[in-house]
PDB file of C-alpha atoms in Angstrom:
ATOM      1  CA  MET A 191      20.465  40.508-116.128  1.00  0.00           C
ATOM      2  CA  ALA A 192      17.323  42.496-115.325  1.00  0.00           C
ATOM      3  CA  MET A 193      14.088  40.534-115.387  1.00  0.00           C
ATOM      4  CA  ILE A 194      12.038  40.714-118.595  1.00  0.00           C
ATOM      5  CA  SER A 195       8.359  41.074-117.818  1.00  0.00           C
ATOM      6  CA  ILE A 196       5.721  38.712-119.185  1.00  0.00           C
ATOM      7  CA  LYS A 197       2.474  40.587-119.683  1.00  0.00           C
ATOM      8  CA  LYS A 198      -0.917  39.334-118.579  1.00  0.00           C
ATOM      9  CA  GLU A 199      -3.875  39.662-120.927  1.00  0.00           C
ATOM     10  CA  ARG A 200      -5.258  42.609-118.934  1.00  0.00           C
ATOM     11  CA  ASP A 201      -1.878  44.329-119.349  1.00  0.00           C
ATOM     12  CA  LEU A 202      -1.939  43.723-123.093  1.00  0.00           C
ATOM     13  CA  GLU A 203      -5.432  45.206-123.347  1.00  0.00           C
ATOM     14  CA  LYS A 204      -4.091  48.402-121.816  1.00  0.00           C
ATOM     15  CA  MET A 205      -1.052  48.371-124.121  1.00  0.00           C
ATOM     16  CA  ARG A 206      -3.348  47.978-127.134  1.00  0.00           C
ATOM     17  CA  ARG A 207      -5.176  51.118-126.065  1.00  0.00           C
ATOM     18  CA  SER A 208      -2.027  53.180-125.494  1.00  0.00           C
ATOM     19  CA  GLY A 209      -0.581  51.805-128.734  1.00  0.00           C
ATOM     20  CA  GLN A 210      -3.693  52.789-130.669  1.00  0.00           C
ATOM     21  CA  VAL A 211      -3.342  56.382-129.463  1.00  0.00           C
ATOM     22  CA  VAL A 212       0.282  56.349-130.676  1.00  0.00           C
ATOM     23  CA  ALA A 213      -0.886  55.034-134.048  1.00  0.00           C
ATOM     24  CA  ASP A 214      -3.605  57.673-134.254  1.00  0.00           C
ATOM     25  CA  VAL A 215      -1.033  60.422-133.671  1.00  0.00           C
ATOM     26  CA  LEU A 216       1.268  59.081-136.382  1.00  0.00           C
ATOM     27  CA  LYS A 217      -1.598  58.801-138.852  1.00  0.00           C
ATOM     28  CA  MET A 218      -2.728  62.357-138.041  1.00  0.00           C
ATOM     29  CA  ILE A 219       0.782  63.671-138.606  1.00  0.00           C
ATOM     30  CA  ARG A 220       0.985  61.770-141.902  1.00  0.00           C
ATOM     31  CA  ASP A 221      -2.078  63.714-143.041  1.00  0.00           C
ATOM     32  CA  ARG A 222      -0.648  67.077-141.933  1.00  0.00           C
ATOM     33  CA  VAL A 223       2.944  66.859-143.180  1.00  0.00           C
ATOM     34  CA  ALA A 224       3.361  69.434-145.951  1.00  0.00           C
ATOM     35  CA  PRO A 225       5.719  72.244-146.984  1.00  0.00           C
ATOM     36  CA  GLY A 226       5.239  75.283-144.761  1.00  0.00           C
ATOM     37  CA  VAL A 227       4.152  73.388-141.637  1.00  0.00           C
ATOM     38  CA  ASN A 228       6.391  73.804-138.584  1.00  0.00           C
ATOM     39  CA  THR A 229       7.231  70.971-136.207  1.00  0.00           C
ATOM     40  CA  LEU A 230       5.981  72.823-133.113  1.00  0.00           C
ATOM     41  CA  GLN A 231       2.470  72.880-134.578  1.00  0.00           C
ATOM     42  CA  LEU A 232       2.666  69.141-135.207  1.00  0.00           C
ATOM     43  CA  ASP A 233       3.825  68.722-131.612  1.00  0.00           C
ATOM     44  CA  ARG A 234       0.877  70.705-130.249  1.00  0.00           C
ATOM     45  CA  ASP A 235      -1.582  68.753-132.398  1.00  0.00           C
ATOM     46  CA  ALA A 236      -0.067  65.501-131.120  1.00  0.00           C
ATOM     47  CA  GLU A 237      -0.335  66.530-127.473  1.00  0.00           C
ATOM     48  CA  ASP A 238      -3.929  67.645-127.974  1.00  0.00           C
ATOM     49  CA  LEU A 239      -4.899  64.270-129.461  1.00  0.00           C
ATOM     50  CA  ILE A 240      -3.114  62.326-126.716  1.00  0.00           C
ATOM     51  CA  ARG A 241      -4.722  64.265-123.889  1.00  0.00           C
ATOM     52  CA  LYS A 242      -8.191  64.089-125.437  1.00  0.00           C
ATOM     53  CA  ALA A 243      -7.739  60.299-125.494  1.00  0.00           C
ATOM     54  CA  GLY A 244      -7.031  60.355-121.751  1.00  0.00           C
ATOM     55  CA  GLY A 245      -3.292  59.776-122.090  1.00  0.00           C
ATOM     56  CA  ALA A 246      -0.120  61.683-121.321  1.00  0.00           C
ATOM     57  CA  PRO A 247       2.861  62.351-123.617  1.00  0.00           C
ATOM     58  CA  ALA A 248       5.569  59.886-122.594  1.00  0.00           C
ATOM     59  CA  PHE A 249       8.475  61.959-123.872  1.00  0.00           C
ATOM     60  CA  LYS A 250       7.529  65.383-122.490  1.00  0.00           C
ATOM     61  CA  GLY A 251       9.678  65.981-119.427  1.00  0.00           C
ATOM     62  CA  TYR A 252      11.661  62.774-120.009  1.00  0.00           C
ATOM     63  CA  ARG A 253      15.147  62.860-118.512  1.00  0.00           C
ATOM     64  CA  ILE A 254      18.312  60.917-119.220  1.00  0.00           C
ATOM     65  CA  PRO A 255      21.448  60.803-117.082  1.00  0.00           C
ATOM     66  CA  GLY A 256      24.004  63.471-117.904  1.00  0.00           C
ATOM     67  CA  VAL A 257      21.582  65.776-119.726  1.00  0.00           C
ATOM     68  CA  PRO A 258      20.548  68.746-117.558  1.00  0.00           C
ATOM     69  CA  THR A 259      17.343  69.588-119.429  1.00  0.00           C
ATOM     70  CA  ALA A 260      14.275  67.392-119.776  1.00  0.00           C
ATOM     71  CA  PHE A 261      12.954  66.720-123.272  1.00  0.00           C
ATOM     72  CA  PRO A 262      10.512  69.573-124.013  1.00  0.00           C
ATOM     73  CA  GLY A 263       8.346  68.035-126.726  1.00  0.00           C
ATOM     74  CA  THR A 264       5.474  65.592-127.042  1.00  0.00           C
ATOM     75  CA  ILE A 265       7.032  64.174-130.203  1.00  0.00           C
ATOM     76  CA  CYS A 266      10.594  63.795-131.396  1.00  0.00           C
ATOM     77  CA  ALA A 267      10.661  65.556-134.769  1.00  0.00           C
ATOM     78  CA  SER A 268      13.897  64.862-136.664  1.00  0.00           C
ATOM     79  CA  LEU A 269      14.599  66.428-140.059  1.00  0.00           C
ATOM     80  CA  ASN A 270      16.890  65.100-142.799  1.00  0.00           C
ATOM     81  CA  GLU A 271      20.304  64.442-141.191  1.00  0.00           C
ATOM     82  CA  GLU A 272      18.710  64.329-137.717  1.00  0.00           C
ATOM     83  CA  VAL A 273      18.409  60.678-136.723  1.00  0.00           C
ATOM     84  CA  VAL A 274      16.395  60.811-133.492  1.00  0.00           C
ATOM     85  CA  HIS A 275      15.377  63.112-130.619  1.00  0.00           C
ATOM     86  CA  GLY A 276      14.882  66.245-132.706  1.00  0.00           C
ATOM     87  CA  ILE A 277      13.184  68.981-130.650  1.00  0.00           C
ATOM     88  CA  PRO A 278       9.986  70.480-132.117  1.00  0.00           C
ATOM     89  CA  SER A 279      10.295  74.179-132.911  1.00  0.00           C
ATOM     90  CA  ALA A 280       8.356  76.928-134.649  1.00  0.00           C
ATOM     91  CA  ASP A 281      11.588  77.668-136.518  1.00  0.00           C
ATOM     92  CA  ARG A 282      11.702  74.178-138.055  1.00  0.00           C
ATOM     93  CA  VAL A 283       9.491  74.738-141.078  1.00  0.00           C
ATOM     94  CA  LEU A 284       9.081  71.787-143.431  1.00  0.00           C
ATOM     95  CA  GLN A 285      10.418  72.305-146.957  1.00  0.00           C
ATOM     96  CA  GLU A 286       9.638  70.446-150.150  1.00  0.00           C
ATOM     97  CA  GLY A 287      11.922  67.404-150.356  1.00  0.00           C
ATOM     98  CA  ASP A 288      12.579  67.073-146.613  1.00  0.00           C
ATOM     99  CA  LEU A 289      12.457  63.842-144.642  1.00  0.00           C
ATOM    100  CA  LEU A 290      10.686  64.094-141.295  1.00  0.00           C
ATOM    101  CA  SER A 291      11.022  61.321-138.706  1.00  0.00           C
ATOM    102  CA  VAL A 292       8.502  61.435-135.852  1.00  0.00           C
ATOM    103  CA  ASP A 293       8.701  59.324-132.685  1.00  0.00           C
ATOM    104  CA  VAL A 294       5.684  59.234-130.340  1.00  0.00           C
ATOM    105  CA  GLY A 295       5.236  57.797-126.868  1.00  0.00           C
ATOM    106  CA  VAL A 296       1.989  57.632-124.863  1.00  0.00           C
ATOM    107  CA  LEU A 297       1.269  56.669-121.256  1.00  0.00           C
ATOM    108  CA  LEU A 298      -2.343  55.541-120.762  1.00  0.00           C
ATOM    109  CA  ASP A 299      -3.740  53.685-117.759  1.00  0.00           C
ATOM    110  CA  GLY A 300      -0.282  52.758-116.492  1.00  0.00           C
ATOM    111  CA  PHE A 301       1.147  51.335-119.735  1.00  0.00           C
ATOM    112  CA  TYR A 302       3.235  52.794-122.544  1.00  0.00           C
ATOM    113  CA  GLY A 303       3.002  52.730-126.317  1.00  0.00           C
ATOM    114  CA  ASP A 304       5.898  53.791-128.545  1.00  0.00           C
ATOM    115  CA  ALA A 305       6.282  53.977-132.326  1.00  0.00           C
ATOM    116  CA  ALA A 306       7.839  56.062-135.080  1.00  0.00           C
ATOM    117  CA  MET A 307       7.347  56.863-138.752  1.00  0.00           C
ATOM    118  CA  SER A 308       9.356  58.784-141.321  1.00  0.00           C
ATOM    119  CA  TYR A 309       7.507  60.906-143.871  1.00  0.00           C
ATOM    120  CA  PRO A 310       8.455  62.455-147.199  1.00  0.00           C
ATOM    121  CA  VAL A 311       7.585  66.136-147.428  1.00  0.00           C
ATOM    122  CA  GLY A 312       6.179  66.583-150.920  1.00  0.00           C
ATOM    123  CA  GLU A 313       8.384  65.081-153.609  1.00  0.00           C
ATOM    124  CA  VAL A 314      11.703  63.713-152.349  1.00  0.00           C
ATOM    125  CA  THR A 315      14.793  62.539-154.220  1.00  0.00           C
ATOM    126  CA  PRO A 316      15.025  58.915-155.389  1.00  0.00           C
ATOM    127  CA  LEU A 317      17.702  58.304-152.738  1.00  0.00           C
ATOM    128  CA  ARG A 318      15.443  59.537-149.959  1.00  0.00           C
ATOM    129  CA  ARG A 319      12.506  57.541-151.302  1.00  0.00           C
ATOM    130  CA  ARG A 320      14.660  54.386-151.311  1.00  0.00           C
ATOM    131  CA  LEU A 321      15.948  55.125-147.797  1.00  0.00           C
ATOM    132  CA  LEU A 322      12.360  55.300-146.550  1.00  0.00           C
ATOM    133  CA  GLU A 323      11.429  52.078-148.331  1.00  0.00           C
ATOM    134  CA  VAL A 324      14.414  50.088-147.087  1.00  0.00           C
ATOM    135  CA  THR A 325      14.075  51.280-143.477  1.00  0.00           C
ATOM    136  CA  HIS A 326      10.361  50.485-143.477  1.00  0.00           C
ATOM    137  CA  ARG A 327      11.001  47.079-145.053  1.00  0.00           C
ATOM    138  CA  SER A 328      13.684  46.213-142.484  1.00  0.00           C
ATOM    139  CA  LEU A 329      11.191  46.823-139.680  1.00  0.00           C
ATOM    140  CA  ASN A 330       8.456  44.784-141.347  1.00  0.00           C
ATOM    141  CA  ASN A 331      10.888  41.934-142.055  1.00  0.00           C
ATOM    142  CA  ALA A 332      11.821  41.869-138.374  1.00  0.00           C
ATOM    143  CA  VAL A 333       8.202  41.877-137.211  1.00  0.00           C
ATOM    144  CA  ALA A 334       7.307  39.125-139.696  1.00  0.00           C
ATOM    145  CA  MET A 335       9.847  36.662-138.250  1.00  0.00           C
ATOM    146  CA  LEU A 336       8.895  37.172-134.613  1.00  0.00           C
ATOM    147  CA  LYS A 337       7.490  34.317-132.559  1.00  0.00           C
ATOM    148  CA  ASP A 338       8.124  32.500-129.306  1.00  0.00           C
ATOM    149  CA  GLY A 339      11.752  31.271-129.277  1.00  0.00           C
ATOM    150  CA  VAL A 340      13.244  33.936-131.553  1.00  0.00           C
ATOM    151  CA  THR A 341      16.270  35.725-130.110  1.00  0.00           C
ATOM    152  CA  VAL A 342      17.159  39.388-129.996  1.00  0.00           C
ATOM    153  CA  GLY A 343      20.132  38.508-132.219  1.00  0.00           C
ATOM    154  CA  ASP A 344      17.720  37.106-134.819  1.00  0.00           C
ATOM    155  CA  ILE A 345      15.932  40.465-134.928  1.00  0.00           C
ATOM    156  CA  GLY A 346      19.177  42.402-135.338  1.00  0.00           C
ATOM    157  CA  TYR A 347      20.385  40.013-138.024  1.00  0.00           C
ATOM    158  CA  THR A 348      17.143  40.447-139.958  1.00  0.00           C
ATOM    159  CA  VAL A 349      17.331  44.240-139.886  1.00  0.00           C
ATOM    160  CA  GLU A 350      21.038  44.309-140.721  1.00  0.00           C
ATOM    161  CA  SER A 351      20.732  41.835-143.596  1.00  0.00           C
ATOM    162  CA  THR A 352      17.958  43.967-145.094  1.00  0.00           C
ATOM    163  CA  VAL A 353      19.745  47.310-144.791  1.00  0.00           C
ATOM    164  CA  LEU A 354      23.441  46.728-145.486  1.00  0.00           C
ATOM    165  CA  PRO A 355      23.091  45.107-148.945  1.00  0.00           C
ATOM    166  CA  GLU A 356      21.261  48.259-150.043  1.00  0.00           C
ATOM    167  CA  GLY A 357      24.374  50.324-149.324  1.00  0.00           C
ATOM    168  CA  PHE A 358      22.933  52.097-146.291  1.00  0.00           C
ATOM    169  CA  GLY A 359      24.317  52.290-142.759  1.00  0.00           C
ATOM    170  CA  LEU A 360      22.758  51.445-139.388  1.00  0.00           C
ATOM    171  CA  VAL A 361      22.772  53.505-136.223  1.00  0.00           C
ATOM    172  CA  ARG A 362      24.521  51.232-133.724  1.00  0.00           C
ATOM    173  CA  ASN A 363      24.556  53.590-130.720  1.00  0.00           C
ATOM    174  CA  TYR A 364      20.796  53.348-130.158  1.00  0.00           C
ATOM    175  CA  ALA A 365      18.493  50.359-130.016  1.00  0.00           C
ATOM    176  CA  GLY A 366      14.950  49.146-129.574  1.00  0.00           C
ATOM    177  CA  HIS A 367      13.819  48.006-126.143  1.00  0.00           C
ATOM    178  CA  GLY A 368      11.278  46.275-124.003  1.00  0.00           C
ATOM    179  CA  ILE A 369       8.180  48.284-123.134  1.00  0.00           C
ATOM    180  CA  GLY A 370       5.297  48.047-120.676  1.00  0.00           C
ATOM    181  CA  ARG A 371       4.841  49.782-117.343  1.00  0.00           C
ATOM    182  CA  ARG A 372       8.052  51.628-118.190  1.00  0.00           C
ATOM    183  CA  LEU A 373       8.904  53.263-121.473  1.00  0.00           C
ATOM    184  CA  HIS A 374      12.247  51.473-121.621  1.00  0.00           C
ATOM    185  CA  GLU A 375      12.405  47.964-120.174  1.00  0.00           C
ATOM    186  CA  PRO A 376      14.746  45.025-120.795  1.00  0.00           C
ATOM    187  CA  PRO A 377      15.811  43.677-123.185  1.00  0.00           C
ATOM    188  CA  GLN A 378      17.748  45.966-125.488  1.00  0.00           C
ATOM    189  CA  VAL A 379      16.896  45.211-129.132  1.00  0.00           C
ATOM    190  CA  PRO A 380      19.819  46.298-131.376  1.00  0.00           C
ATOM    191  CA  ASN A 381      19.426  46.583-135.139  1.00  0.00           C
ATOM    192  CA  PHE A 382      22.364  44.260-135.767  1.00  0.00           C
ATOM    193  CA  GLY A 383      23.325  40.870-134.408  1.00  0.00           C
ATOM    194  CA  ARG A 384      24.044  37.195-134.923  1.00  0.00           C
ATOM    195  CA  ARG A 385      21.390  34.557-135.444  1.00  0.00           C
ATOM    196  CA  GLY A 386      20.586  32.686-132.243  1.00  0.00           C
ATOM    197  CA  SER A 387      22.428  35.139-129.978  1.00  0.00           C
ATOM    198  CA  GLY A 388      21.134  37.198-127.091  1.00  0.00           C
ATOM    199  CA  VAL A 389      17.925  36.995-125.099  1.00  0.00           C
ATOM    200  CA  THR A 390      15.305  34.467-126.196  1.00  0.00           C
ATOM    201  CA  LEU A 391      11.846  36.007-126.530  1.00  0.00           C
ATOM    202  CA  LYS A 392       8.799  34.272-125.068  1.00  0.00           C
ATOM    203  CA  ASN A 393       5.044  34.561-125.386  1.00  0.00           C
ATOM    204  CA  ASN A 394       3.598  37.814-124.032  1.00  0.00           C
ATOM    205  CA  MET A 395       6.894  39.674-123.935  1.00  0.00           C
ATOM    206  CA  THR A 396       6.482  43.168-125.385  1.00  0.00           C
ATOM    207  CA  ILE A 397       9.223  44.989-127.267  1.00  0.00           C
ATOM    208  CA  ALA A 398       9.718  48.021-129.498  1.00  0.00           C
ATOM    209  CA  ILE A 399      11.731  47.414-132.669  1.00  0.00           C
ATOM    210  CA  GLU A 400      13.097  50.574-134.277  1.00  0.00           C
ATOM    211  CA  PRO A 401      15.549  50.537-137.193  1.00  0.00           C
ATOM    212  CA  MET A 402      17.430  53.825-137.626  1.00  0.00           C
ATOM    213  CA  VAL A 403      19.095  53.900-141.036  1.00  0.00           C
ATOM    214  CA  MET A 404      21.359  56.443-142.699  1.00  0.00           C
ATOM    215  CA  ALA A 405      22.301  56.995-146.308  1.00  0.00           C
ATOM    216  CA  GLY A 406      25.990  57.523-145.516  1.00  0.00           C
ATOM    217  CA  GLU A 407      28.545  56.478-142.917  1.00  0.00           C
ATOM    218  CA  GLU A 408      27.481  54.913-139.641  1.00  0.00           C
ATOM    219  CA  GLU A 409      28.843  57.521-137.213  1.00  0.00           C
ATOM    220  CA  VAL A 410      26.499  59.849-135.333  1.00  0.00           C
ATOM    221  CA  LYS A 411      26.968  62.815-133.000  1.00  0.00           C
ATOM    222  CA  THR A 412      24.785  64.758-130.561  1.00  0.00           C
ATOM    223  CA  LEU A 413      24.163  68.474-131.044  1.00  0.00           C
ATOM    224  CA  ALA A 414      24.724  71.191-128.437  1.00  0.00           C
ATOM    225  CA  ASP A 415      21.115  70.894-127.233  1.00  0.00           C
ATOM    226  CA  MET A 416      22.276  67.494-125.858  1.00  0.00           C
ATOM    227  CA  TRP A 417      19.241  65.748-127.364  1.00  0.00           C
ATOM    228  CA  THR A 418      19.301  65.862-131.153  1.00  0.00           C
ATOM    229  CA  VAL A 419      21.317  63.016-132.701  1.00  0.00           C
ATOM    230  CA  VAL A 420      22.562  63.639-136.260  1.00  0.00           C
ATOM    231  CA  THR A 421      24.609  61.737-138.807  1.00  0.00           C
ATOM    232  CA  ALA A 422      28.251  62.742-138.512  1.00  0.00           C
ATOM    233  CA  ASP A 423      28.630  63.136-142.291  1.00  0.00           C
ATOM    234  CA  GLY A 424      25.385  65.070-142.802  1.00  0.00           C
ATOM    235  CA  SER A 425      23.694  62.285-144.772  1.00  0.00           C
ATOM    236  CA  GLU A 426      19.955  61.799-144.415  1.00  0.00           C
ATOM    237  CA  ALA A 427      18.417  59.312-141.996  1.00  0.00           C
ATOM    238  CA  ALA A 428      15.103  57.496-141.516  1.00  0.00           C
ATOM    239  CA  HIS A 429      13.459  55.881-138.480  1.00  0.00           C
ATOM    240  CA  PHE A 430      10.519  53.482-138.211  1.00  0.00           C
ATOM    241  CA  GLU A 431       9.310  51.762-135.036  1.00  0.00           C
ATOM    242  CA  LYS A 432       6.536  49.464-133.845  1.00  0.00           C
ATOM    243  CA  SER A 433       5.682  48.076-130.425  1.00  0.00           C
ATOM    244  CA  VAL A 434       4.719  44.391-130.552  1.00  0.00           C
ATOM    245  CA  VAL A 435       3.780  41.461-128.332  1.00  0.00           C
ATOM    246  CA  ILE A 436       5.323  38.057-128.979  1.00  0.00           C
ATOM    247  CA  GLY A 437       2.951  35.135-129.624  1.00  0.00           C
ATOM    248  CA  SER A 438       3.423  31.457-130.383  1.00  0.00           C
ATOM    249  CA  GLY A 439       2.516  31.894-134.042  1.00  0.00           C
ATOM    250  CA  GLY A 440       3.892  35.373-134.641  1.00  0.00           C
ATOM    251  CA  ALA A 441       3.671  38.887-133.260  1.00  0.00           C
ATOM    252  CA  GLU A 442       0.788  41.303-132.780  1.00  0.00           C
ATOM    253  CA  VAL A 443       1.552  44.947-133.556  1.00  0.00           C
ATOM    254  CA  LEU A 444       0.364  47.107-130.661  1.00  0.00           C
ATOM    255  CA  THR A 445       0.879  50.389-132.550  1.00  0.00           C
ATOM    256  CA  PRO A 446      -0.878  49.738-135.903  1.00  0.00           C
ATOM    257  CA  TRP A 447      -0.011  52.924-137.793  1.00  0.00           C
ATOM    258  CA  GLU A 448      -0.208  51.253-141.223  1.00  0.00           C
ATOM    259  CA  GLU A 449      -3.952  50.638-141.000  1.00  0.00           C
TER     260      GLU A 449
END
């Protein structure tokens, strides 16, 4: 198994700063989401804020094995049935009742921050409102139980036991992850699991927890652009994420977008 890094306090100070920029972007987008806005404009606004803060967009130019094109956006902007990795575009104009999920990554002074929020566009259906609430709650439940000695399986169990009784499905092909000097570090943090299983988390480990929840069946597929992941049945999806550091008495959120 790859080594999981334990951060020093000076590392955490840098991660707090990169995480704050991520949070600032998500709060800015929350204020700008409205019918008629296109996702490319949100992307440009996000990049402008990140660069003015002295950072660099973590996702722009990001490559994954088997995909010939690098990710072109600063943010992932996923609409409705799009789960993750939606590409910002001037043609993607927000409509009343849409769900928009935005994932943001920032590299600042050698350390990464990563978080995501899902936003209602105007008035959304009761189903979509409940999907947002349950996904958000599953993330907060997971963060609330974190402390030294908790396992990755405990996190997955907490998310799963929040989501499934509500009749929603979980994306099982993608997971949270460690974070630090690299955007994706060990360990993987799935949104399902058994209590007490998997890697045991220790003080000053840093991870990103990110429930991805869908209103329908649990299958997903990737579009022809080789980035955008959608629900196979066309049902809507939501995505929330926070980066955190483990402590003896709990966890500190490094990307405080709820403030």
